[in-house]
Coordinates of C-alpha atoms in Angstrom, one line a residue:
X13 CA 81.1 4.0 -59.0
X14 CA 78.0 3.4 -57.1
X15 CA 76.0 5.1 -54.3
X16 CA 77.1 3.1 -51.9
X17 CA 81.1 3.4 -52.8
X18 CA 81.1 -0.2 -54.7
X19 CA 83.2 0.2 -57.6
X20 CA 82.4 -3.2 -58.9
X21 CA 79.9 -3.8 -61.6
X22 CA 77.5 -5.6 -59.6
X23 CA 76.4 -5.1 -56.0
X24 CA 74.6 -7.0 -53.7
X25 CA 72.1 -4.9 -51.3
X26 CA 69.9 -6.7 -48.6
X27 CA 69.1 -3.2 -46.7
X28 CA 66.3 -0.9 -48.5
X29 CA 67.8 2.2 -50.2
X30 CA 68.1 4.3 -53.3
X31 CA 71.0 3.0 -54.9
X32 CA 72.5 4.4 -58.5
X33 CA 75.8 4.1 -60.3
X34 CA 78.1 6.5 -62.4
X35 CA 81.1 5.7 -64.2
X36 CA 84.2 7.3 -64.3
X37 CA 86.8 6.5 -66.9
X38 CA 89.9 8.0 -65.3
X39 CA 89.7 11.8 -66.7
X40 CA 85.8 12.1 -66.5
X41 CA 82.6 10.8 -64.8
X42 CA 79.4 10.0 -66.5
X43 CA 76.3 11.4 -65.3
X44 CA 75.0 9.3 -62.5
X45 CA 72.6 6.7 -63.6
X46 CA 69.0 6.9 -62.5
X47 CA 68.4 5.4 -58.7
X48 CA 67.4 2.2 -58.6
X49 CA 65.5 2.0 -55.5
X50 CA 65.5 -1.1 -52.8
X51 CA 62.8 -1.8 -50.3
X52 CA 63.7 -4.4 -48.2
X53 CA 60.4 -5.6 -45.9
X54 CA 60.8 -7.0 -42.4
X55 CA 60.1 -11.0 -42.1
X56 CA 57.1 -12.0 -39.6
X57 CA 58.4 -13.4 -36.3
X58 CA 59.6 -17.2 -36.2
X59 CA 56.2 -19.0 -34.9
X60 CA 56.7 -21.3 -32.0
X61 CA 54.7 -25.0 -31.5
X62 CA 52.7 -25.7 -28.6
X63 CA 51.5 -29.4 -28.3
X64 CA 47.7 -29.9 -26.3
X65 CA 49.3 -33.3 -24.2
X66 CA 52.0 -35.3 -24.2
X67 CA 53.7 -35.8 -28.0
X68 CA 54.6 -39.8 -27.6
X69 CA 51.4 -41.7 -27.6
X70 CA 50.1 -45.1 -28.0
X71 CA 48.0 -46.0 -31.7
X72 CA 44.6 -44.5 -31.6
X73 CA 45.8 -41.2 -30.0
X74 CA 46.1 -37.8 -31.0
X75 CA 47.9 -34.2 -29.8
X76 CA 46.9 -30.9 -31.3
X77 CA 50.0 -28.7 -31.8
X78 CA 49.4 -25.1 -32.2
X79 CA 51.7 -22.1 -33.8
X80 CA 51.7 -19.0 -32.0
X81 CA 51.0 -17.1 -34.8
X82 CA 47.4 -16.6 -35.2
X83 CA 47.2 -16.5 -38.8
X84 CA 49.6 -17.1 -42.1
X85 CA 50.4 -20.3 -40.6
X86 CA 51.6 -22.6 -43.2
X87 CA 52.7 -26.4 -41.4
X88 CA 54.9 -28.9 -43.0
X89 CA 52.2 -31.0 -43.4
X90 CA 50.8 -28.1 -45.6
X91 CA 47.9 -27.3 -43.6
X92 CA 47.7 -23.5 -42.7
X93 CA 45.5 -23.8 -39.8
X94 CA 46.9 -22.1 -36.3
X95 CA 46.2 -25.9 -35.1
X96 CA 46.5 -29.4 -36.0
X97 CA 45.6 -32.4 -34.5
X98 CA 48.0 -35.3 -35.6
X99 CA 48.1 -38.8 -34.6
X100 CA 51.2 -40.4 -36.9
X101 CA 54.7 -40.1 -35.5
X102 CA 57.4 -37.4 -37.7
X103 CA 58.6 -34.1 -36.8
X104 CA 56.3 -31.2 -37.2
X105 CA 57.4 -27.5 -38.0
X106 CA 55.6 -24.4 -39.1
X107 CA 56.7 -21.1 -40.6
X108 CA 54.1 -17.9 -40.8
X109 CA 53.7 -15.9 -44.2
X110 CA 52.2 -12.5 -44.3
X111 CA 51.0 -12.2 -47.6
X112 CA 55.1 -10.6 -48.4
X113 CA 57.4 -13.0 -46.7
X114 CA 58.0 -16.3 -44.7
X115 CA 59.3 -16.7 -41.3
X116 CA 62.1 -19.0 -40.3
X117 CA 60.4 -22.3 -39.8
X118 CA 59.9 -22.9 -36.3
X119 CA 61.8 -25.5 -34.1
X120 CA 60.6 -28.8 -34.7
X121 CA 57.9 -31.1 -32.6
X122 CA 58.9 -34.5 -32.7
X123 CA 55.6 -36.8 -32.0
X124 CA 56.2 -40.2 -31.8
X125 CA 53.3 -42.4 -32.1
X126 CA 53.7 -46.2 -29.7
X127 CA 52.0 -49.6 -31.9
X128 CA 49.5 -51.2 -29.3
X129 CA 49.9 -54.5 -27.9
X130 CA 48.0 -57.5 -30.2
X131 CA 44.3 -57.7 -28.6
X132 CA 44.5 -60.9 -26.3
X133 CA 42.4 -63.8 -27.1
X134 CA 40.4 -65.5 -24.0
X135 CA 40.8 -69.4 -24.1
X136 CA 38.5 -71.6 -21.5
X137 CA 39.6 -74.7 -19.2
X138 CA 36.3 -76.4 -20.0
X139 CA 32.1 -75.2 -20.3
X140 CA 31.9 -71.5 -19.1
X141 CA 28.2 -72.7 -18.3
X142 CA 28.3 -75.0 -15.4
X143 CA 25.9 -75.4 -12.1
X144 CA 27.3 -73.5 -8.6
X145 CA 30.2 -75.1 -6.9
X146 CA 32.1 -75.4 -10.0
X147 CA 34.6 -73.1 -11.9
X148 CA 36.5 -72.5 -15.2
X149 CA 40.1 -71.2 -15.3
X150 CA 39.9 -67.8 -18.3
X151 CA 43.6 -67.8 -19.8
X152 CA 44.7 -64.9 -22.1
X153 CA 46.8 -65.5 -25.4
X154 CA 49.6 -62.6 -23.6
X155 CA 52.1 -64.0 -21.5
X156 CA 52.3 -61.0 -19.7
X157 CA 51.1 -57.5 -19.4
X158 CA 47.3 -58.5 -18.6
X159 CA 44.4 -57.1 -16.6
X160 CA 41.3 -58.5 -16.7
X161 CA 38.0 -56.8 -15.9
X162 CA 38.1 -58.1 -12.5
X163 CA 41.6 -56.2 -12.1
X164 CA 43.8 -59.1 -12.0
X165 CA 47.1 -59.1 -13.5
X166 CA 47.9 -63.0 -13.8
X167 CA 47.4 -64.9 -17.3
X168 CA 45.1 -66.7 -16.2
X169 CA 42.1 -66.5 -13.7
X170 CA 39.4 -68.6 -12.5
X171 CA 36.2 -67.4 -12.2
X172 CA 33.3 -69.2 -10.2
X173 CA 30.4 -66.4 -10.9
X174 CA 28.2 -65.6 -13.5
X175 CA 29.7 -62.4 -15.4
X176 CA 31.2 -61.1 -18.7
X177 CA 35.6 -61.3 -18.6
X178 CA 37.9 -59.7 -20.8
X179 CA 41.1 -58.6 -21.2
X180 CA 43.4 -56.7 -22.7
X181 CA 47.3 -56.1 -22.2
X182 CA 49.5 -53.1 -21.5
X183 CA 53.0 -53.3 -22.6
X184 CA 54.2 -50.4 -19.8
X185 CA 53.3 -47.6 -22.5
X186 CA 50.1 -48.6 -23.9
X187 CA 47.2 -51.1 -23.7
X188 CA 46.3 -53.2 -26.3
X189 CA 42.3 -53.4 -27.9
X190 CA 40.6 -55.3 -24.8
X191 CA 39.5 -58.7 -25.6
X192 CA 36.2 -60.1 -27.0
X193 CA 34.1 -61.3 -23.8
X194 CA 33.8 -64.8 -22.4
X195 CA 30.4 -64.7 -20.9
X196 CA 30.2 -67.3 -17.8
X197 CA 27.2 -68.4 -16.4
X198 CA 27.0 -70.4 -13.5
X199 CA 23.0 -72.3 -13.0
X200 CA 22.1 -72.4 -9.3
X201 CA 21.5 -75.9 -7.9
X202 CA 18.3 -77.6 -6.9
X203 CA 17.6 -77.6 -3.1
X204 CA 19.1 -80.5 -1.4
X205 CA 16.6 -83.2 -0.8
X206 CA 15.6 -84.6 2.4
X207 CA 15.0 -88.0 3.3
X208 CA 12.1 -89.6 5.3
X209 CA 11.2 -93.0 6.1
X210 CA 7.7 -95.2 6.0
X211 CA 8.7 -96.4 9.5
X212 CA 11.4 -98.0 11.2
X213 CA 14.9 -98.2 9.7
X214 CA 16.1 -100.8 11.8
X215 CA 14.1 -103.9 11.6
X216 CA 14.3 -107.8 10.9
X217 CA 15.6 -109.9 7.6
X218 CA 12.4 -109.9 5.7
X219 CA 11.0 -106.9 6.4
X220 CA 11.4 -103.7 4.3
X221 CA 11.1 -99.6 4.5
X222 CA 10.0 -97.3 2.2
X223 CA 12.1 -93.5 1.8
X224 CA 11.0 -91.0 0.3
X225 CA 12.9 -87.9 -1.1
X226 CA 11.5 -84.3 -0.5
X227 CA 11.8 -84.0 -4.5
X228 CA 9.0 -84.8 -6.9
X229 CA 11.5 -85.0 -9.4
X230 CA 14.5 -85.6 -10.9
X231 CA 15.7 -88.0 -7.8
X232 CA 19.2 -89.7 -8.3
X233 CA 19.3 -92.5 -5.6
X234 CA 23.0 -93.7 -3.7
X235 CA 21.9 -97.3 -5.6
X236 CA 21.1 -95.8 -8.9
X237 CA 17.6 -95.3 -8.7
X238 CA 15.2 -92.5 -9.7
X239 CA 12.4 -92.9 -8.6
X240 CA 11.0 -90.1 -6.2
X241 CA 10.2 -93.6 -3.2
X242 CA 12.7 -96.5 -3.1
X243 CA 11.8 -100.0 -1.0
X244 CA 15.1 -101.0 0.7
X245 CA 15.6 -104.4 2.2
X246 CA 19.0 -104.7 2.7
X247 CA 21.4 -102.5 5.5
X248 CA 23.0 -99.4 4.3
X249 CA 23.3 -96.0 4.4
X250 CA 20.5 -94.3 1.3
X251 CA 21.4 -90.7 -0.1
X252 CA 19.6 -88.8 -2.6
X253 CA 20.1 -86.0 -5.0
X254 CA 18.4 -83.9 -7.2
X255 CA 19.6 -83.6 -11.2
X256 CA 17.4 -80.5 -13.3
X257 CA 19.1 -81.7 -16.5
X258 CA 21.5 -78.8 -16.0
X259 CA 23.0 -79.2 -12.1
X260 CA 22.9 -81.7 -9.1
X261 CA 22.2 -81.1 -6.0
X262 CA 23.8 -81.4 -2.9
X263 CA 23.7 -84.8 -1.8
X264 CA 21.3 -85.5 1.3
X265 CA 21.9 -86.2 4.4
X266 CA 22.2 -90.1 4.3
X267 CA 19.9 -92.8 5.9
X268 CA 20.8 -95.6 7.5
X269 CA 19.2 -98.9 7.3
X270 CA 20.0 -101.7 9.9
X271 CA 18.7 -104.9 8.7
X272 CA 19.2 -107.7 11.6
X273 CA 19.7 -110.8 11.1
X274 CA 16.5 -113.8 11.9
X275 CA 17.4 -115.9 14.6
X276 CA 18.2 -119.5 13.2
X277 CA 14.9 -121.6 12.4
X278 CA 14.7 -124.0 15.6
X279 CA 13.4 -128.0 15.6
X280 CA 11.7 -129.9 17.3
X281 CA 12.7 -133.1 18.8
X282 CA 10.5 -135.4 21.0
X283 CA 11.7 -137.7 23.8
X284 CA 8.9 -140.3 22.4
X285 CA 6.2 -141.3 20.3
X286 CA 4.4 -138.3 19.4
X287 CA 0.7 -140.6 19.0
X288 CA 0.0 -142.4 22.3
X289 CA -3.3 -142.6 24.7
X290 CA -4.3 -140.7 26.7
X291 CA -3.3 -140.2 30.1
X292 CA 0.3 -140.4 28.6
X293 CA 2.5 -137.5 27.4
X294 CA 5.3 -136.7 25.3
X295 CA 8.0 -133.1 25.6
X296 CA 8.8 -131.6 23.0
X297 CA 12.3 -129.6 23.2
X298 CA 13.3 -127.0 20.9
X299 CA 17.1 -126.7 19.2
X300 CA 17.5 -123.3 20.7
X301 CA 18.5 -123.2 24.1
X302 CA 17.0 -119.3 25.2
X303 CA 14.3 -117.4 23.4
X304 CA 11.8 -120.2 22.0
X305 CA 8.2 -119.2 21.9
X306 CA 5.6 -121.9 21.4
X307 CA 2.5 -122.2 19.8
X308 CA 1.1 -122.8 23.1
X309 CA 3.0 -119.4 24.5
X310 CA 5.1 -121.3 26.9
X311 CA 9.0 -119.9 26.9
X312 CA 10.7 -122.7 27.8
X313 CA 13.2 -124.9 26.0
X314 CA 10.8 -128.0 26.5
X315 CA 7.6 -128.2 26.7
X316 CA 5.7 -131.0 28.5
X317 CA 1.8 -131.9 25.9
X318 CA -0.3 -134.2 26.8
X319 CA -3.4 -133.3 24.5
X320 CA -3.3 -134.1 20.1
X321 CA -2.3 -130.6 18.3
X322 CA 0.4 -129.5 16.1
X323 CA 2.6 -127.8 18.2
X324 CA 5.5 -125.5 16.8
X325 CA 8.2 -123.1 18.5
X326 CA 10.0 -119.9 16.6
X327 CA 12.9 -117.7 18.2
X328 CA 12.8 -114.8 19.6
X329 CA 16.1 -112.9 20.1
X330 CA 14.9 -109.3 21.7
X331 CA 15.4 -108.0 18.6
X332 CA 13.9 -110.4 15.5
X333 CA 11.5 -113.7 15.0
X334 CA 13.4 -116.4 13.3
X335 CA 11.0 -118.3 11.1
X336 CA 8.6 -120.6 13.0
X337 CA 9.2 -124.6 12.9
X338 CA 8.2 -127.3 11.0
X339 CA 5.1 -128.1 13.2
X340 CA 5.2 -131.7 15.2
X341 CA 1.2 -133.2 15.6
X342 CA 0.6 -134.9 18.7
X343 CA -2.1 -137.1 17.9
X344 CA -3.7 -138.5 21.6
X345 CA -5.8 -141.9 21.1
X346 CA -8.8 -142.2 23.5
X347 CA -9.2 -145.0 25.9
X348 CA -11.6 -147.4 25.7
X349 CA -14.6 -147.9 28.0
X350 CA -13.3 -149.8 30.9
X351 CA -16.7 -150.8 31.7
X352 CA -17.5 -154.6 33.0
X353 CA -21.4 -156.0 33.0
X354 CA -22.4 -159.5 34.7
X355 CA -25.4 -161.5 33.9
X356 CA -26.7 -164.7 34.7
X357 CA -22.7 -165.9 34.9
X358 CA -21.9 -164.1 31.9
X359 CA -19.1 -160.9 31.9
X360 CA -19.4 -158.8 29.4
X361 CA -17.2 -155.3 28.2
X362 CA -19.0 -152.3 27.6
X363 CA -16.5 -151.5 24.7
X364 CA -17.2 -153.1 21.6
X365 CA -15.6 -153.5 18.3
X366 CA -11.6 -153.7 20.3
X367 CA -9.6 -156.4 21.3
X368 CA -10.3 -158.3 24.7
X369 CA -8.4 -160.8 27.0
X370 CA -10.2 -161.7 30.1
X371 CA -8.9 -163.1 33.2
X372 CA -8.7 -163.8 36.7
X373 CA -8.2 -161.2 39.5
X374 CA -5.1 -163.3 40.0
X375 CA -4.1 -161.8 36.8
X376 CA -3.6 -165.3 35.0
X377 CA -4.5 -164.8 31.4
X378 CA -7.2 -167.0 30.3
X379 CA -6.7 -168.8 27.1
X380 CA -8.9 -168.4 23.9
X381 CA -10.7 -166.1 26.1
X382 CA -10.4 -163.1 23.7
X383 CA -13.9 -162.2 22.9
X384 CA -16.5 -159.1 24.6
X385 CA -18.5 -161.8 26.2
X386 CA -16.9 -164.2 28.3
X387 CA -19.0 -167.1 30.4
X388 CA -16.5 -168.1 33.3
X389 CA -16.1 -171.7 33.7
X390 CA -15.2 -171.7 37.6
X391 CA -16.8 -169.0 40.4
X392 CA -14.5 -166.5 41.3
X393 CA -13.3 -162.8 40.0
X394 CA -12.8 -161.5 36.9
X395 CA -11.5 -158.6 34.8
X396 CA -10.7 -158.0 31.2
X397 CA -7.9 -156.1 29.3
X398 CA -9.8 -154.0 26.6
X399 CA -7.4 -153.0 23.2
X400 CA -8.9 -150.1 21.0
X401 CA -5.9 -149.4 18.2
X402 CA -2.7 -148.2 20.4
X403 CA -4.7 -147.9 23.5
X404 CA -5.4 -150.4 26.2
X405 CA -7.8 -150.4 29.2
X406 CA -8.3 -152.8 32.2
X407 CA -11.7 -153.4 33.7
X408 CA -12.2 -153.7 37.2
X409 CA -12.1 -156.9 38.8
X410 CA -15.9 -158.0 39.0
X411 CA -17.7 -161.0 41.2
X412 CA -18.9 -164.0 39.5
X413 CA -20.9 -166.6 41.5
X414 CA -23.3 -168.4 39.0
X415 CA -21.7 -169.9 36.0
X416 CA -23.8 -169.5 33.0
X417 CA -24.7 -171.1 29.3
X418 CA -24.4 -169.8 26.1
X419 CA -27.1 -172.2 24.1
X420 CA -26.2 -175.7 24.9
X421 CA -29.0 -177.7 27.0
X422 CA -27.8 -180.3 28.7
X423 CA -30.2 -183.2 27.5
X424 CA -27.5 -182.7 24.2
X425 CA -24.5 -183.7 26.0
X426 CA -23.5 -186.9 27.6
X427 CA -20.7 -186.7 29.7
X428 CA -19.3 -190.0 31.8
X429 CA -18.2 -191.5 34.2
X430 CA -17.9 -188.8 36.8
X431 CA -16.2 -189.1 38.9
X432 CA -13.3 -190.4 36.3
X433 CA -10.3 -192.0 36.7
X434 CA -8.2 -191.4 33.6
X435 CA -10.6 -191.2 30.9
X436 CA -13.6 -188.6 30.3
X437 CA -16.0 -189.7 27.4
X438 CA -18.4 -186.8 26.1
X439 CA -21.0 -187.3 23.1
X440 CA -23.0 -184.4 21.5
X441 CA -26.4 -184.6 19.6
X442 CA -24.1 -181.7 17.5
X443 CA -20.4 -181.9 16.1
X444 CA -18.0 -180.8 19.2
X445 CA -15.6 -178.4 17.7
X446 CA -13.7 -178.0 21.0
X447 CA -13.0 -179.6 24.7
X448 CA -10.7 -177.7 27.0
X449 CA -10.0 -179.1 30.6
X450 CA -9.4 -175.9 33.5
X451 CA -8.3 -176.0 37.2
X452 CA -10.2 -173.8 39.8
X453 CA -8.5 -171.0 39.3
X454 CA -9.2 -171.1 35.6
X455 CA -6.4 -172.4 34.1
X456 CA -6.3 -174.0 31.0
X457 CA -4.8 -177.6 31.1
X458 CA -5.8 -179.5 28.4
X459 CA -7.5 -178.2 24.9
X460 CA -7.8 -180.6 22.0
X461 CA -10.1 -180.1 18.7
X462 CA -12.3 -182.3 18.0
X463 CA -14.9 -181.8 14.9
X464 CA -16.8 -184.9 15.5
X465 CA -20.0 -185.8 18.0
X466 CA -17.8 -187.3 20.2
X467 CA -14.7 -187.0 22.1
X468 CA -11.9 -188.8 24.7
X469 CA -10.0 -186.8 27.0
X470 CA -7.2 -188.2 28.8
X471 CA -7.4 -187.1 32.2
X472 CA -4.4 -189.9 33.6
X473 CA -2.0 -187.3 34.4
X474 CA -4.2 -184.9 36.3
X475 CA -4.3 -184.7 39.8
X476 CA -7.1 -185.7 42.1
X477 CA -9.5 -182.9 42.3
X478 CA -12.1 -180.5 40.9
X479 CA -11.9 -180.0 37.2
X480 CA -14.2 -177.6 35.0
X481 CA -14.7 -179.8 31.4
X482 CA -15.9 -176.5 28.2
X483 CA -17.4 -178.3 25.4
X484 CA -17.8 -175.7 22.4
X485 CA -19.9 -176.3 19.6
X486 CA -20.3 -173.3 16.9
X487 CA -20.8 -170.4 18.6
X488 CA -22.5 -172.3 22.0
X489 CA -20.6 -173.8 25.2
X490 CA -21.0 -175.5 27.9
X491 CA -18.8 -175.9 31.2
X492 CA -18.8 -179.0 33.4
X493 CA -17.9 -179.6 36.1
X494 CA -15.4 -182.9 36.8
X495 CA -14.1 -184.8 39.4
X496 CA -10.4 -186.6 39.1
X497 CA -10.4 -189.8 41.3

């Protein structure tokens, strides 16, 4: 029988006490047994979990979660700290010991710890080095969930700016690692050039200008060259820019080049010889009907020359020259001396070394009479026709009233009968090369060579009247004169 009524053998306390047992047997009871005695000690109070931020987290973070028992603090992660700081998801608990007993385990924390996004990988449309003006387009390896450095939120950007991008990509709970950089760099460019010019840009075929860009250097030309100065020659419109090796310039501000056109070459056509004598002329007209200049300055279509030269014409349209002419020479012969001497009845022409015909002022042409000197035959006027090349002259008529000799006497010549009827004998100490027969006025009527001393002329069929009978010999003559029965 125990202390506490139990009649059972065994007896289970849980409350502190002095607790002993006797038996009885029916008839007696034994003595009671010594007290056993039961000290049941009071368990420390169930520790609750406070957590320093929010328990679900993204990778990389952390919460502290701290019991509210300041000491005997024994976690079931087994650390027996009043705090600790955890970053891996599971369900944390904590129970206090005092040395005697264990609380209850507290109520659980749950932490749960988010994966992060994979860190994005920047790809490039092209160079990330380029000159101003240009761009490349930065696209991240995420579909979605991006911002970039520069606070955009597309996959892709492009970026015209020197700088640094990256990226990185949050899921709606956590952000991934940001990117690894792609580092742009964008080279200024080199001033735009200017153009200037050695002088006019508008100018004739055949001419030329020079242009010149404001840059020493690195000069690309609208026709490929690169030269800082470029001679143009042909219309157009001339730009320049400036390459550094890294960037081009803006391209200048063109210039244009007008190259007009030369007025067809003109020719020359004459309305005559071009060599004649002087006193005589020839015009010359050009091919071009308005704008000639000639070589003598004159404007005109024709010109009118009357002096030797080599004359030429070009066109000129107001604007441009055409080339100047094949040149015409006017070559202008001089006259010969017109002069006329008389002396003792013989003419002779101042001129020498030309051609000469004399005759009478009745302008009959005497015969054989072709040499400077001429010794009339018959008193009367005279002139003579002198030829020097192209050129030909006439004398003035001049008086002869003596007839003259030219060597003969006249104790050498026998000339008979005289008066004659029909035939005229004449002998000659000499050989008689020559017997003509004139009228008055000095025509010729009868000529016949002879070659001997001696001669016949047949006078039958002359008239009655006054004849003049010229006996030559060698360079000598002689005139008589006759009388026709």
């Amino acid at each position: 029988v125990w202390s506490n009524g139990a009649t059972t053998q065994s007896i289970t306390v849980s409350a502190s006490g002095s607790y002993s047992v006797s038996v009885d047997n029916g008839t007696c009871s034994s003595a009671t047994s010594a007290p056993t005695t039961v000290t049941v000690n009071a368990l420390p109070a169930t520790p609750t979990i406070s957590a320093s931020g929010a328990t679900t987290f993204c990778q990389g973070g952390s919460v502290t979660l701290t019991s509210s028992a300041s000491t005997g603090n024994v976690w079931s992660t087994g650390a027996t700290t009043q705090s600790i700081t955890v970053s891996a998801s599971g369900s944390y608990s904590v129970s206090v010991n005092n040395g005697s007993c264990s609380s209850a385990l507290s109520a659980p924390t749950t932490v749960t710890v988010n994966a992060l996004p994979a860190t994005p990988i920047i790809s490039a449309s092209g160079a990330t080095t380029f000159c101003q003006g240009g761009n490349v387009t930065l696209t991240s390896s995420a579909a979605t969930g991006n911002v970039w450095s520069t606070g955009a939120t597309t996959q892709s950007i492009t970026v015209s700016t020197s700088g640094s991008y990256s990226v990185s990509v949050d899921n709606g709970s956590c952000s991934s690692a940001t990117s690894a950089p792609a580092t742009v760099t964008v080279n200024a460019l080199p001033a735009t050039p200017t153009i200037s010019a050695s002088g006019a840009t508008t100018f004739c075929q055949g001419g030329n200008v020079t242009l010149t860009s404001s840059a020493a250097t690195g000069n690309v030309w609208s026709n490929g060259a690169t030269t800082q100065s470029i001679t143009v020659s042909a219309s157009g419109a001339y730009s320049v820019s400036v390459d550094n090796g890294s960037c081009s310039s803006a391209t200048s501000a063109p210039t244009t080049v007008t190259v007009n056109a030369l007025p067809a070459t003109p020719t020359i056509s004459a309305s005559g010889a071009t060599t004649f004598c002087q006193g005589g002329n020839v015009t010359l007209t050009s091919s071009a009907a308005t704008g000639n200049v000639w070589s003598t300055g004159a404007t005109t279509q024709s010109i009118t020359v009357s002096t030797s030269g080599s004359y030429s014409v070009s066109v000129d349209n107001g604007s441009c020259s055409s080339a100047t002419s094949a040149a015409t020479p006017v070559t202008v012969n001089a006259l010969p001396d017109a002069g006329i001497t008389q002396s003792g009845g013989i003419v002779t022409a101042t001129q020498s070394g030309a051609t000469y015909q004399w005759y009478t002022c009745a302008n009959v042409q005497i015969d054989n009479e072709t040499g400077q000197t001429f010794t009339p035959t018959v008193i009367g006027d005279y002139y003579v026709v002198v030829t020097n090349g192209d050129c030909s002259v006439t004398s003035a008529c001049i008086a002869v009233a003596t007839l003259g000799t030219r060597d003969f006497g006249y104790n050498q010549f026998k000339i008979y009968p005289n008066p004659v009827d029909d035939l005229l004998n004449i002998e000659y100490t000499g050989v008689l090369n020559q017997v003509e027969v004139f009228n008055i006025v000095g025509q010729r009527l009868i000529m016949r060579r002879v070659g001997t001393s001696s001669a016949q002329i047949d006078m039958s069929n002359l008239p009655a009247g006054t004849f003049f009978v010229k006996a030559t010999s060698g360079s000598a003559s002689k005139t008589y004169k006759v009388i026709k029965k």
